[in-house]
Short mmCIF file of C-alpha atoms and ligand atoms in Angstrom, two decimals:
data_model
loop_
_atom_site.label_atom_id
_atom_site.label_comp_id
_atom_site.label_asym_id
_atom_site.label_seq_id
_atom_site.Cartn_x
_atom_site.Cartn_y
_atom_site.Cartn_z
CA MET A 1 0.00 0.00 0.00
CA THR A 2 1.25 3.51 -0.73
CA VAL A 3 1.78 6.22 1.88
CA GLU A 4 -1.28 8.03 0.50
CA ALA A 5 -3.39 4.93 0.93
CA TYR A 6 -2.17 4.57 4.52
CA ARG A 7 -3.05 8.18 5.19
CA ARG A 8 -6.56 7.59 3.84
CA MET A 9 -6.82 4.54 6.09
CA TRP A 10 -5.78 6.60 9.15
CA GLN A 11 -8.23 9.33 8.19
CA GLU A 12 -11.03 6.79 7.98
CA LEU A 13 -10.04 5.67 11.47
CA ASP A 14 -10.58 9.26 12.59
CA MET A 15 -6.98 9.75 13.62
CA ASP A 16 -5.26 13.08 14.19
CA LEU A 17 -2.90 12.96 11.21
CA GLU A 18 -0.83 15.93 12.27
CA ARG A 19 -0.09 14.55 15.73
CA HIS A 20 0.38 11.09 14.26
CA ASP A 21 3.00 12.44 11.83
CA LEU A 22 4.83 13.98 14.75
CA PHE A 23 4.72 10.76 16.72
CA LEU A 24 5.74 8.45 13.87
CA GLY A 25 8.33 10.95 12.60
CA ALA A 26 10.47 10.43 15.70
CA LEU A 27 10.41 6.63 15.47
CA PRO A 28 13.01 5.94 12.74
CA GLU A 29 15.62 8.00 14.54
CA ALA A 30 14.94 6.42 17.92
CA PHE A 31 14.86 2.94 16.38
CA GLY A 32 18.06 3.61 14.46
CA ALA A 33 19.89 4.84 17.54
CA VAL A 34 18.72 2.05 19.83
CA TYR A 35 18.40 -0.92 17.48
CA LEU A 36 20.17 -0.52 14.18
CA SER A 37 23.33 0.63 15.96
CA GLN A 38 23.78 -2.90 17.35
CA SER A 39 26.27 -5.17 15.66
CA ASN A 40 25.82 -8.78 14.63
CA ARG A 41 22.03 -8.81 15.00
CA PRO A 42 20.43 -12.14 14.06
CA GLN A 43 19.09 -12.21 10.50
CA GLY A 44 15.73 -13.41 11.77
CA MET A 45 15.17 -9.99 13.38
CA GLY A 46 14.26 -8.76 9.88
CA TYR A 47 10.69 -10.01 10.29
CA PHE A 48 10.29 -8.20 13.62
CA ASP A 49 11.89 -4.97 12.41
CA ASN A 50 9.46 -4.99 9.52
CA LEU A 51 6.57 -5.73 11.87
CA LEU A 52 7.50 -2.63 13.85
CA MET A 53 7.80 -0.49 10.73
CA GLU A 54 4.41 -1.73 9.51
CA ALA A 55 2.76 -1.57 12.94
CA HIS A 56 0.63 1.39 11.91
CA GLY A 57 0.49 0.38 8.24
CA GLY A 58 0.35 -3.17 6.92
CA ARG A 59 -0.71 -4.75 10.20
CA ILE A 60 -3.60 -2.30 10.58
CA GLN A 61 -4.68 -2.92 7.01
CA GLU A 62 -4.71 -6.65 7.76
CA ILE A 63 -6.76 -6.12 10.94
CA LEU A 64 -9.27 -3.90 9.13
CA GLU A 65 -9.73 -6.59 6.48
CA ARG A 66 -10.51 -9.10 9.22
CA LYS A 67 -12.92 -6.62 10.77
CA ARG A 68 -14.75 -6.21 7.46
CA GLU A 69 -15.19 -9.99 7.40
CA GLY A 70 -16.91 -9.71 10.77
CA ALA A 71 -14.06 -10.53 13.15
CA PRO A 72 -14.19 -8.62 16.44
CA VAL A 73 -11.12 -6.53 17.26
CA VAL A 74 -10.48 -6.36 20.99
CA GLY A 75 -7.95 -4.42 23.07
CA THR A 76 -6.51 -5.82 26.30
CA PHE A 77 -4.12 -4.54 28.97
CA CYS A 78 -3.09 -7.48 31.10
CA VAL A 79 -1.62 -10.92 30.61
CA PHE A 80 -4.31 -12.46 32.81
CA VAL A 81 -7.04 -11.65 30.28
CA PRO A 82 -7.68 -14.90 28.39
CA GLU A 83 -7.11 -13.91 24.77
CA GLU A 84 -7.95 -17.51 23.87
CA LEU A 85 -11.64 -16.56 24.02
CA ILE A 86 -11.09 -13.79 21.47
CA PHE A 87 -9.19 -16.17 19.18
CA ALA A 88 -11.98 -18.73 19.66
CA VAL A 89 -14.40 -16.53 17.69
CA GLY A 90 -11.81 -15.69 15.05
CA GLY A 91 -11.18 -12.31 16.64
CA VAL A 92 -8.10 -10.13 16.77
CA SER A 93 -6.57 -9.32 20.14
CA VAL A 94 -4.20 -6.40 20.61
CA GLY A 95 -2.35 -5.38 23.77
CA LEU A 96 -2.75 -1.65 24.25
CA CYS A 97 -0.64 -0.72 27.27
CA GLY A 98 1.12 2.58 26.57
CA GLY A 99 4.89 2.86 26.49
CA ALA A 100 5.41 6.34 25.04
CA GLN A 101 6.29 9.58 26.78
CA PHE A 102 4.75 11.37 23.79
CA THR A 103 1.22 10.56 24.99
CA VAL A 104 1.74 11.01 28.75
CA PRO A 105 0.86 14.77 28.78
CA ALA A 106 -2.44 14.04 27.01
CA GLY A 107 -3.21 11.36 29.61
CA GLU A 108 -2.45 13.88 32.35
CA ARG A 109 -5.18 16.16 30.98
CA ILE A 110 -7.81 13.88 32.49
CA LEU A 111 -5.87 11.68 34.92
CA PRO A 112 -3.92 12.58 38.07
CA ARG A 113 -0.27 13.34 37.37
CA ASN A 114 0.89 11.06 40.14
CA LEU A 115 -0.21 7.95 38.31
CA CYS A 116 1.82 5.24 36.58
CA PRO A 117 3.05 6.36 33.11
CA LEU A 118 1.83 3.12 31.53
CA ILE A 119 -1.75 4.14 32.31
CA LYS A 120 -1.32 7.81 31.42
CA SER A 121 0.30 6.83 28.14
CA LEU A 122 -2.41 4.39 27.09
CA VAL A 123 -5.17 6.90 27.81
CA GLY A 124 -3.09 9.55 26.03
CA PHE A 125 -2.96 7.38 22.90
CA LYS A 126 -6.75 7.43 22.78
CA LEU A 127 -7.08 11.16 23.52
CA GLU A 128 -4.41 12.10 20.98
CA GLY A 129 -6.06 9.93 18.30
CA ILE A 130 -2.69 8.61 17.15
CA CYS A 131 -3.07 4.88 17.78
CA PRO A 132 -4.77 3.05 14.89
CA TYR A 133 -5.31 0.01 17.13
CA PHE A 134 -7.28 2.06 19.65
CA GLN A 135 -9.28 3.48 16.77
CA ALA A 136 -9.95 0.06 15.26
CA VAL A 137 -11.10 -1.84 18.36
CA ASP A 138 -14.72 -2.78 18.90
CA PHE A 139 -14.25 -2.85 22.65
CA LEU A 140 -11.66 -3.13 25.39
CA ILE A 141 -11.21 -5.59 28.23
CA GLY A 142 -9.85 -4.09 31.44
CA GLU A 143 -9.23 -5.83 34.76
CA THR A 144 -9.16 -5.01 38.45
CA THR A 145 -5.44 -5.39 39.01
CA CYS A 146 -3.95 -2.20 40.44
CA ASP A 147 -6.08 0.70 41.69
CA GLY A 148 -4.83 2.97 38.91
CA LYS A 149 -5.99 0.65 36.19
CA LYS A 150 -9.31 -0.31 37.67
CA LYS A 151 -10.45 3.30 38.13
CA THR A 152 -9.09 4.29 34.72
CA TRP A 153 -11.43 1.82 33.00
CA GLU A 154 -14.41 3.87 34.21
CA ILE A 155 -12.92 6.93 32.55
CA LEU A 156 -11.79 5.15 29.38
CA ASN A 157 -15.29 3.73 29.03
CA GLU A 158 -16.43 7.27 28.18
CA TYR A 159 -14.35 7.00 24.99
CA VAL A 160 -14.37 3.29 24.06
CA PRO A 161 -16.67 0.57 25.45
CA THR A 162 -14.59 -1.02 28.22
CA TYR A 163 -15.60 -4.29 29.80
CA VAL A 164 -13.98 -5.08 33.16
CA MET A 165 -12.99 -8.50 34.52
CA GLU A 166 -12.66 -8.89 38.26
CA LEU A 167 -9.29 -10.44 38.94
CA PRO A 168 -8.96 -11.91 42.44
CA GLN A 169 -6.00 -10.83 44.55
CA ARG A 170 -5.33 -14.17 46.18
CA LYS A 171 -4.86 -17.66 44.77
CA ASP A 172 -7.05 -19.84 46.98
CA GLU A 173 -9.76 -22.18 45.71
CA ALA A 174 -12.45 -19.53 46.26
CA ASP A 175 -10.46 -17.08 44.16
CA LEU A 176 -10.04 -19.61 41.40
CA ALA A 177 -13.80 -20.16 41.41
CA LEU A 178 -14.34 -16.40 41.14
CA TRP A 179 -11.93 -16.15 38.20
CA GLU A 180 -13.52 -19.10 36.46
CA GLY A 181 -16.87 -17.34 36.79
CA GLU A 182 -15.31 -14.21 35.31
CA ILE A 183 -14.08 -16.20 32.32
CA TRP A 184 -17.59 -17.54 31.69
CA ARG A 185 -18.91 -14.00 31.98
CA LEU A 186 -16.32 -12.78 29.47
CA LYS A 187 -17.26 -15.61 27.12
CA GLU A 188 -20.87 -14.37 27.14
CA GLU A 189 -19.75 -10.80 26.55
CA ILE A 190 -17.60 -11.80 23.58
CA GLU A 191 -20.44 -13.87 22.14
CA ARG A 192 -22.90 -11.01 22.61
CA ARG A 193 -20.60 -8.45 21.02
CA SER A 194 -19.35 -10.60 18.15
CA GLY A 195 -22.53 -12.54 17.41
CA ARG A 196 -20.36 -15.66 17.25
CA ALA A 197 -20.55 -18.59 19.67
CA VAL A 198 -17.55 -19.93 21.57
CA ASP A 199 -17.62 -23.71 21.22
CA LYS A 200 -15.14 -26.31 22.31
CA ASP A 201 -13.45 -26.65 18.92
CA GLY A 202 -13.08 -22.89 18.50
CA LEU A 203 -11.71 -22.59 22.00
CA ALA A 204 -9.28 -25.47 21.40
CA ALA A 205 -7.98 -23.58 18.35
CA GLY A 206 -7.71 -20.38 20.40
CA ILE A 207 -5.79 -22.19 23.15
CA ARG A 208 -3.52 -23.79 20.56
CA ALA A 209 -2.68 -20.39 19.06
CA ALA A 210 -1.87 -18.84 22.45
CA ASN A 211 0.14 -21.92 23.52
CA ALA A 212 2.16 -21.79 20.29
CA ARG A 213 3.09 -18.19 21.00
CA ARG A 214 3.97 -19.00 24.61
CA GLU A 215 6.12 -21.97 23.57
CA ALA A 216 8.00 -19.91 20.96
CA LEU A 217 8.75 -17.20 23.53
CA LYS A 218 9.92 -19.82 26.02
CA ARG A 219 12.30 -21.15 23.38
CA LEU A 220 13.62 -17.64 22.77
CA TYR A 221 14.34 -17.26 26.47
CA LYS A 222 16.00 -20.67 26.62
CA ALA A 223 18.39 -19.61 23.85
CA ARG A 224 19.40 -16.62 25.97
CA GLN A 225 20.91 -18.92 28.58
CA ALA A 226 23.99 -19.35 26.37
CA ASP A 227 27.21 -17.43 27.02
CA PRO A 228 27.98 -15.58 24.79
CA VAL A 229 24.31 -14.66 24.48
CA PRO A 230 23.11 -15.06 20.85
CA ILE A 231 20.64 -12.16 20.93
CA SER A 232 20.61 -8.83 22.76
CA GLY A 233 18.13 -8.04 25.50
CA LYS A 234 16.93 -5.13 23.38
CA ASP A 235 16.01 -7.41 20.50
CA ALA A 236 14.34 -9.92 22.81
CA LEU A 237 12.33 -7.08 24.37
CA LEU A 238 11.22 -5.85 20.95
CA ILE A 239 10.03 -9.36 20.06
CA SER A 240 7.99 -9.60 23.27
CA GLN A 241 6.50 -6.16 22.73
CA LEU A 242 5.45 -7.06 19.19
CA ALA A 243 3.89 -10.33 20.34
CA PHE A 244 0.98 -8.24 21.60
CA PHE A 245 0.11 -7.07 18.07
CA ASP A 246 0.83 -9.90 15.65
CA GLU A 247 -1.19 -12.93 14.59
CA PRO A 248 -0.18 -15.50 17.23
CA GLU A 249 0.44 -18.47 14.89
CA ARG A 250 2.43 -16.49 12.36
CA PHE A 251 4.38 -14.84 15.15
CA ALA A 252 5.18 -18.25 16.68
CA ALA A 253 6.32 -19.64 13.32
CA ARG A 254 8.62 -16.71 12.58
CA LEU A 255 9.98 -16.70 16.09
CA GLY A 256 10.63 -20.43 15.74
CA GLU A 257 12.81 -19.70 12.69
CA LEU A 258 14.71 -17.05 14.63
CA CYS A 259 15.21 -19.47 17.54
CA GLU A 260 16.73 -22.00 15.17
CA GLU A 261 19.22 -19.37 14.11
CA LEU A 262 19.96 -18.51 17.75
CA GLU A 263 20.45 -22.14 18.69
CA GLY A 264 22.91 -22.48 15.81
CA ARG A 265 24.76 -19.42 17.05
CA ALA A 266 24.89 -20.80 20.58
CA ALA A 267 26.21 -24.15 19.32
CA ARG A 268 29.00 -22.33 17.47
CA GLY A 269 29.74 -20.11 20.47
CA GLU A 270 28.69 -17.00 18.55
CA GLY A 271 27.10 -14.08 20.35
CA VAL A 272 26.20 -10.41 20.28
CA ALA A 273 28.59 -9.55 23.12
CA PRO A 274 31.88 -11.14 24.18
CA LYS A 275 31.72 -14.27 26.30
CA GLY A 276 31.89 -13.30 29.96
CA SER A 277 30.07 -9.95 29.53
CA PRO A 278 28.12 -9.11 32.70
CA ARG A 279 24.71 -10.80 32.57
CA ILE A 280 21.68 -9.04 33.98
CA VAL A 281 18.14 -10.16 34.76
CA VAL A 282 15.54 -7.37 34.86
CA ALA A 283 12.59 -7.87 37.22
CA GLY A 284 9.60 -5.60 37.60
CA THR A 285 6.90 -3.74 35.74
CA PRO A 286 6.10 -4.21 32.04
CA MET A 287 7.85 -2.22 29.31
CA PRO A 288 5.33 -1.65 26.51
CA ILE A 289 6.42 -0.54 23.06
CA PRO A 290 8.29 1.81 22.32
CA TYR A 291 9.90 1.87 25.78
CA TRP A 292 13.51 0.70 25.49
CA LYS A 293 15.31 3.08 27.88
CA LEU A 294 16.63 0.73 30.56
CA HIS A 295 17.72 -1.96 28.08
CA HIS A 296 19.54 0.61 26.00
CA VAL A 297 21.36 2.07 29.00
CA VAL A 298 22.40 -1.36 30.35
CA GLU A 299 23.57 -2.77 27.03
CA SER A 300 25.33 0.43 26.01
CA ALA A 301 27.32 0.07 29.24
CA GLY A 302 28.70 -3.28 28.09
CA ALA A 303 26.38 -5.69 29.92
CA VAL A 304 23.75 -7.98 28.39
CA ILE A 305 20.20 -8.46 29.60
CA VAL A 306 19.53 -12.19 29.47
CA ALA A 307 15.97 -12.36 30.82
CA GLU A 308 13.08 -10.18 31.95
CA GLU A 309 10.78 -11.13 34.80
CA THR A 310 8.05 -8.79 33.58
CA CYS A 311 4.77 -8.93 31.66
CA THR A 312 6.74 -8.09 28.52
CA GLY A 313 8.91 -11.04 29.53
CA THR A 314 8.41 -14.30 31.42
CA ARG A 315 5.02 -13.46 32.93
CA TYR A 316 3.60 -13.14 29.41
CA PHE A 317 4.34 -16.73 28.51
CA ALA A 318 4.02 -18.36 31.94
CA GLY A 319 1.98 -21.55 32.05
CA TYR A 320 0.49 -23.84 29.49
CA VAL A 321 -3.24 -24.43 28.95
CA GLU A 322 -4.62 -27.89 28.12
CA GLU A 323 -6.64 -27.52 24.92
CA GLY A 324 -8.56 -30.80 25.08
CA GLY A 325 -11.70 -31.87 26.96
CA THR A 326 -15.13 -30.34 27.30
CA LEU A 327 -15.79 -26.60 27.21
CA GLU A 328 -16.07 -26.72 31.02
CA GLN A 329 -12.65 -28.35 31.31
CA GLN A 330 -11.14 -25.85 28.91
CA VAL A 331 -12.49 -22.90 30.90
CA LYS A 332 -11.17 -24.46 34.11
CA ALA A 333 -7.76 -24.87 32.48
CA LEU A 334 -7.83 -21.21 31.37
CA ALA A 335 -8.74 -20.14 34.91
CA ARG A 336 -5.92 -22.14 36.47
CA ARG A 337 -3.33 -20.18 34.51
CA VAL A 338 -3.84 -17.52 37.19
CA LEU A 339 -1.69 -19.70 39.43
CA ASP A 340 1.26 -19.54 37.04
CA ILE A 341 1.52 -15.75 36.79
CA ASN A 342 3.10 -14.10 39.79
CA CYS A 343 2.07 -10.46 39.47
CA ALA A 344 2.58 -8.14 42.43
CA CYS A 345 -1.16 -7.39 42.42
CA PHE A 346 -1.53 -10.72 44.30
CA THR A 347 -1.06 -10.99 48.04
CA PRO A 348 0.84 -12.82 49.28
CA ASN A 349 2.98 -13.44 46.22
CA PRO A 350 5.87 -15.73 47.20
CA GLY A 351 6.11 -17.34 43.76
CA ARG A 352 7.56 -14.17 42.27
CA VAL A 353 10.62 -14.22 44.51
CA GLU A 354 11.20 -17.85 43.53
CA ASP A 355 10.79 -16.97 39.83
CA ILE A 356 13.42 -14.23 40.04
CA ILE A 357 15.91 -16.44 41.88
CA THR A 358 15.39 -19.25 39.34
CA LEU A 359 15.95 -16.83 36.45
CA ALA A 360 19.09 -15.43 38.04
CA ARG A 361 20.47 -18.93 38.65
CA GLU A 362 19.51 -20.66 35.39
CA TRP A 363 20.35 -17.72 33.16
CA ARG A 364 23.65 -17.37 35.06
CA ALA A 365 23.07 -13.72 35.90
CA ASP A 366 25.73 -11.67 37.65
CA GLY A 367 23.09 -9.34 39.01
CA VAL A 368 19.41 -8.37 39.01
CA ILE A 369 17.98 -4.94 38.24
CA TYR A 370 14.69 -4.51 40.04
CA TYR A 371 12.82 -1.95 38.03
CA THR A 372 9.52 -0.22 38.75
CA LEU A 373 7.60 2.41 36.89
CA GLN A 374 6.93 5.49 38.96
CA PHE A 375 3.78 5.31 41.12
CA CYS A 376 3.43 1.55 40.72
CA GLN A 377 2.86 0.76 44.36
CA THR A 378 2.53 -3.01 44.26
CA TYR A 379 5.85 -3.55 42.49
CA ALA A 380 7.62 -0.88 44.55
CA LEU A 381 6.37 -2.48 47.75
CA GLU A 382 7.52 -5.93 46.66
CA ALA A 383 11.06 -4.68 46.09
CA ARG A 384 11.91 -5.09 49.76
CA ARG A 385 11.05 -8.76 49.83
CA VAL A 386 12.84 -9.47 46.55
CA GLU A 387 15.98 -7.55 47.59
CA LYS A 388 16.12 -9.43 50.90
CA ALA A 389 15.77 -12.82 49.22
CA LEU A 390 18.37 -12.01 46.55
CA LYS A 391 20.84 -10.81 49.16
CA GLU A 392 20.37 -14.04 51.10
CA GLU A 393 21.17 -15.92 47.89
CA GLY A 394 24.25 -13.78 47.31
CA ILE A 395 22.83 -12.24 44.12
CA PRO A 396 23.62 -8.50 43.75
CA VAL A 397 20.60 -6.31 43.11
CA LEU A 398 20.07 -2.73 41.98
CA THR A 399 16.66 -1.15 42.50
CA LEU A 400 15.56 1.57 40.09
CA GLU A 401 12.41 3.59 39.61
CA SER A 402 11.78 5.53 36.44
CA ASP A 403 9.21 6.76 33.95
CA TYR A 404 9.10 7.14 30.18
CA SER A 405 10.86 10.49 29.98
CA GLU A 406 14.53 10.84 29.14
CA GLU A 407 15.06 13.26 32.04
CA ASP A 408 16.65 10.69 34.32
CA ALA A 409 18.58 8.81 31.60
CA GLY A 410 21.89 10.29 32.81
CA GLN A 411 21.19 9.40 36.41
CA ILE A 412 20.14 5.86 35.51
CA LYS A 413 23.26 5.46 33.41
CA THR A 414 25.45 6.50 36.36
CA ARG A 415 23.75 4.07 38.72
CA VAL A 416 23.84 1.20 36.22
CA GLU A 417 27.53 1.80 35.48
CA ALA A 418 28.37 1.85 39.19
CA PHE A 419 26.43 -1.41 39.63
CA LEU A 420 28.26 -3.09 36.74
CA GLU A 421 31.57 -1.89 38.15
CA MET A 422 30.68 -3.54 41.44
CA LEU A 423 29.92 -6.84 39.69
CA LYS A 424 33.47 -7.13 38.33
S1 LIG B 1 -0.13 -9.20 35.32
S2 LIG B 1 2.05 -6.36 35.85
S3 LIG B 1 -0.01 -6.71 32.93
S4 LIG B 1 -1.43 -6.02 36.11
S5 LIG B 1 -0.57 -0.37 35.40
S6 LIG B 1 0.43 -2.70 37.95
S7 LIG B 1 2.86 -0.85 36.12
S8 LIG B 1 0.68 0.82 38.38
S9 LIG B 1 0.72 -3.46 34.38
FE1 LIG B 1 0.30 -5.48 34.83
FE2 LIG B 1 -1.34 -7.55 34.48
FE3 LIG B 1 0.23 -7.41 36.65
FE4 LIG B 1 1.28 -7.83 34.32
FE5 LIG B 1 1.91 -1.05 38.11
FE6 LIG B 1 1.20 0.63 36.23
FE7 LIG B 1 -0.63 -0.76 37.57
FE8 LIG B 1 0.92 -1.99 35.88
#
């Protein structure tokens, strides 16, 4: 499609073309500086680079074609939301958490300033009219995770229909029953809105698609255990961020090809940084696209990020859902995935500490960076417990809090460099 045709498409989506030009105009430079400056990138990254470049173009065109054929397009914001139900009716699911400083001021027009930037950014994308995904969705699915998100859904609902799932905050049998009920309720909502029924075969196909994506991401992470590491943390982060937008089966297939390349590299002892480079695990809040600040700082300082314990990392692909059985069994299996994801919105949440220690050990990390977005209370509060456990295990940890602006980049760089110095 030509640029003119894309512009017509954006106009039809009622986007603010002027603001959109400004937003997209900055992307090639940022992407060039952060990504294309890396040496020895795997060839298989070509697919993902292209996916990023076509994120507002070809991918939107594809989604709009599906929409014309009657497929529902649904936006989500949390890895607990069972996308399998959307896939079950042939729908398109897109993850719409905001990762751009560009849209934060717009979000602040209607939200308190002292709120997490992820939330302000996502609302800002809608208010600015610069996100074709937000413009294309039929409805959104929010959840009652943190206080900021759950109250924001009431506000966002004034702009886009926003359905809310009640996520329990504990993991006992009663909570599982509540979540299972919520999944049945979501099933009805999706059926009502799409006019398509969720049956056991459709749901099996939906579960298969989501499992394939999870398995491919697991394989990517496995490949990062090698030293030298065959792919940078920045590239792995980009892949995870793009997973929220692509067709799950195609994404899994292309990622599988990349993993083959990475496994070959690992077998030959080839990497993107010298063997013995400091290895870092990042633990904390999600990093939605196009947020690459911490990874860029760490890897520019000569270290490599080998795993992320985040929702744009391991929490995204945690667990496996059985696809077989009756519809009741499938829904139960979907509900039980809650047990596999250790988000700080749960209390108590001991599994998360174990996850971080396992990552640090099995990915042979020299240190952990515990990272929280500003005003994210649950993750900030959990830092104490994680730090204590890591210290007991003899694993060095650096705790950082930041937002999407570049204002603190210098300060973060200084702290990261001092941490890496200490690891020597
Ligand atoms: S499963 S991490 S995607 S809730 S919005 S909690 S950063 S203050 S995103 Fe999340 Fe689901 Fe948990 Fe993952 Fe903090 Fe910001 Fe809230 Fe956030």
